[in-house]
Amino acid sequence: MGYPFAARILGEVTKFDILTGWLAFLVFIPLAATSNDWALRKLGTVWKPLQRWTYAAAVLTLLHWASLHNWGSWVPAAIHFGPLAALSLYRVWYQYFRKRPARAVAA
Ligand code: HEM
């Protein structure tokens, strides 16, 4: 019989590809647990900043996927995350950099 299950998990947790998977998983737990109306009401203004951790989890997942098999997985990871990154960049541009019509000044 091989060494115990928990020891095997702990033994590989220091590998970058596995560590990023675990960290993403840990970030997703509070996000999943608070994705309901009750938590939304209870957490009030804290809810939104908490949910923003999803961006950190997304980056960790990208690193997890890309670094698998000695970084041999970066092409499929890039293909899947490319559209997501493009949409996020568009959102940032739309919110902060787009030209808006000048506001009318009160007389
Ligand atoms: C809980 C800790 C995690 C561990 C130990 C882990 C481990 C692994 C391993 C060993 C593989 C490679 C499988 C193979 O090609 O033979 C893999 C693939 C992958 N994992 Fe994780 N993972 C974890 C969490 C996550 C999380 C939270 C996500 C995202 C929600 C994720 C997304 C992926 C993706 C997208 C792949 C590539 C799938 C493919 O090649 O088609 N993993 N993971």
Tab-separated table of N, CA and C and ligand atoms in Angstrom, residues 9 12-13 15 17-26 28 57 60-62 64-66 68-69 73 76-77 80-81, ligand 1:
chain	number	residue	atom	x	y	z
A	9	ILE	N	-1.262	14.223	-0.544
A	9	ILE	CA	-1.763	15.557	-0.895
A	9	ILE	C	-0.771	16.620	-0.414
A	12	GLU	N	2.551	17.047	-2.399
A	12	GLU	CA	2.635	17.724	-3.700
A	12	GLU	C	2.106	19.162	-3.661
A	13	VAL	N	1.690	19.609	-2.458
A	13	VAL	CA	1.064	20.932	-2.380
A	13	VAL	C	2.080	22.062	-2.618
A	15	LYS	N	4.216	22.082	-5.021
A	15	LYS	CA	4.465	22.247	-6.459
A	15	LYS	C	3.612	23.411	-6.959
A	17	ASP	N	2.094	24.258	-9.709
A	17	ASP	CA	0.820	24.005	-10.405
A	17	ASP	C	-0.268	23.518	-9.447
A	18	ILE	N	0.114	22.706	-8.473
A	18	ILE	CA	-0.867	22.178	-7.516
A	18	ILE	C	-1.241	23.244	-6.481
A	19	LEU	N	-0.226	23.993	-6.035
A	19	LEU	CA	-0.476	25.046	-5.032
A	19	LEU	C	-1.483	26.076	-5.557
A	20	THR	N	-1.298	26.502	-6.805
A	20	THR	CA	-2.213	27.508	-7.363
A	20	THR	C	-3.632	26.944	-7.451
A	21	GLY	N	-3.760	25.646	-7.730
A	21	GLY	CA	-5.089	25.009	-7.762
A	21	GLY	C	-5.744	25.042	-6.388
A	22	TRP	N	-4.963	24.711	-5.378
A	22	TRP	CA	-5.508	24.713	-4.008
A	22	TRP	C	-5.877	26.118	-3.558
A	23	LEU	N	-5.008	27.095	-3.862
A	23	LEU	CA	-5.297	28.471	-3.442
A	23	LEU	C	-6.575	28.975	-4.117
A	24	ALA	N	-6.721	28.670	-5.415
A	24	ALA	CA	-7.945	29.080	-6.127
A	24	ALA	C	-9.154	28.429	-5.462
A	25	PHE	N	-9.020	27.163	-5.141
A	25	PHE	CA	-10.120	26.417	-4.503
A	25	PHE	C	-10.502	27.061	-3.163
A	26	LEU	N	-9.473	27.424	-2.367
A	26	LEU	CA	-9.739	28.036	-1.054
A	26	LEU	C	-10.421	29.397	-1.199
A	28	PHE	N	-12.382	30.203	-3.634
A	28	PHE	CA	-13.751	29.985	-4.119
A	28	PHE	C	-14.723	29.574	-3.003
A	57	ALA	N	-8.978	34.564	-7.811
A	57	ALA	CA	-9.163	33.132	-8.082
A	57	ALA	C	-9.002	32.847	-9.577
A	60	LEU	N	-5.322	32.858	-10.348
A	60	LEU	CA	-4.726	31.620	-9.807
A	60	LEU	C	-5.070	30.425	-10.688
A	61	THR	N	-6.314	30.390	-11.173
A	61	THR	CA	-6.731	29.287	-12.047
A	61	THR	C	-5.956	29.322	-13.361
A	62	LEU	N	-5.759	30.540	-13.888
A	62	LEU	CA	-4.972	30.674	-15.118
A	62	LEU	C	-3.555	30.134	-14.903
A	64	HIS	N	-2.593	28.059	-12.579
A	64	HIS	CA	-2.726	26.622	-12.329
A	64	HIS	C	-2.734	25.845	-13.642
A	65	TRP	N	-3.587	26.278	-14.534
A	65	TRP	CA	-3.764	25.586	-15.807
A	65	TRP	C	-2.498	25.708	-16.665
A	66	ALA	N	-1.979	26.948	-16.786
A	66	ALA	CA	-0.830	27.184	-17.654
A	66	ALA	C	0.402	26.415	-17.176
A	68	LEU	N	0.568	23.565	-15.550
A	68	LEU	CA	0.461	22.100	-15.508
A	68	LEU	C	1.416	21.481	-16.521
A	69	HIS	N	1.894	20.305	-16.229
A	69	HIS	CA	2.796	19.572	-17.127
A	69	HIS	C	3.972	20.452	-17.541
A	73	SER	N	0.873	23.498	-20.649
A	73	SER	CA	-0.556	23.752	-20.821
A	73	SER	C	-0.875	25.218	-21.065
A	76	PRO	N	-3.618	26.052	-24.240
A	76	PRO	CA	-5.065	25.978	-23.968
A	76	PRO	C	-5.511	26.967	-22.894
A	77	ALA	N	-4.664	27.201	-21.893
A	77	ALA	CA	-5.031	28.164	-20.843
A	77	ALA	C	-5.194	29.555	-21.457
A	80	HIS	N	-8.409	29.871	-23.544
A	80	HIS	CA	-9.638	30.006	-22.760
A	80	HIS	C	-9.714	31.321	-21.994
A	81	PHE	N	-8.566	31.831	-21.546
A	81	PHE	CA	-8.604	33.065	-20.758
A	81	PHE	C	-8.526	34.316	-21.618
B	1	HEM	C1	-8.294	21.672	-5.146
B	1	HEM	C2	-7.073	21.778	-5.624
B	1	HEM	C3	-6.743	21.390	-7.048
B	1	HEM	C4	-5.892	20.396	-7.423
B	1	HEM	C5	-5.068	19.481	-6.514
B	1	HEM	C6	-5.887	20.371	-8.879
B	1	HEM	C7	-5.119	19.503	-9.662
B	1	HEM	C8	-5.162	19.441	-11.041
B	1	HEM	C9	-4.397	18.520	-11.851
B	1	HEM	C10	-3.450	17.428	-11.303
B	1	HEM	C11	-4.695	18.769	-13.128
B	1	HEM	C12	-4.088	18.070	-14.360
B	1	HEM	C13	-4.936	16.927	-14.832
B	1	HEM	C14	-4.249	16.234	-16.006
B	1	HEM	O1	-4.024	16.883	-17.030
B	1	HEM	O2	-3.927	15.062	-15.872
B	1	HEM	C15	-5.645	19.861	-13.149
B	1	HEM	C16	-6.190	20.416	-14.283
B	1	HEM	C17	-6.988	21.523	-14.314
B	1	HEM	N1	-7.526	22.180	-13.227
B	1	HEM	FE1	-7.124	21.780	-11.297
B	1	HEM	N2	-6.750	21.326	-9.328
B	1	HEM	C18	-7.299	21.983	-8.257
B	1	HEM	C19	-8.211	23.027	-8.273
B	1	HEM	C20	-8.697	23.624	-9.413
B	1	HEM	C21	-9.622	24.757	-9.435
B	1	HEM	C22	-10.214	25.422	-8.188
B	1	HEM	C23	-9.833	25.049	-10.735
B	1	HEM	C24	-10.732	26.120	-11.316
B	1	HEM	C25	-11.971	26.318	-10.927
B	1	HEM	C26	-9.063	24.124	-11.541
B	1	HEM	C27	-8.999	24.121	-12.924
B	1	HEM	C28	-8.296	23.216	-13.684
B	1	HEM	C29	-8.245	23.243	-15.138
B	1	HEM	C30	-8.998	24.234	-16.046
B	1	HEM	C31	-7.426	22.176	-15.543
B	1	HEM	C32	-7.053	21.782	-16.959
B	1	HEM	C33	-8.079	20.857	-17.515
B	1	HEM	C34	-7.702	20.340	-18.894
B	1	HEM	O3	-6.516	20.190	-19.193
B	1	HEM	O4	-8.620	20.084	-19.672
B	1	HEM	N3	-8.389	23.278	-10.706
B	1	HEM	N4	-5.910	20.240	-11.866
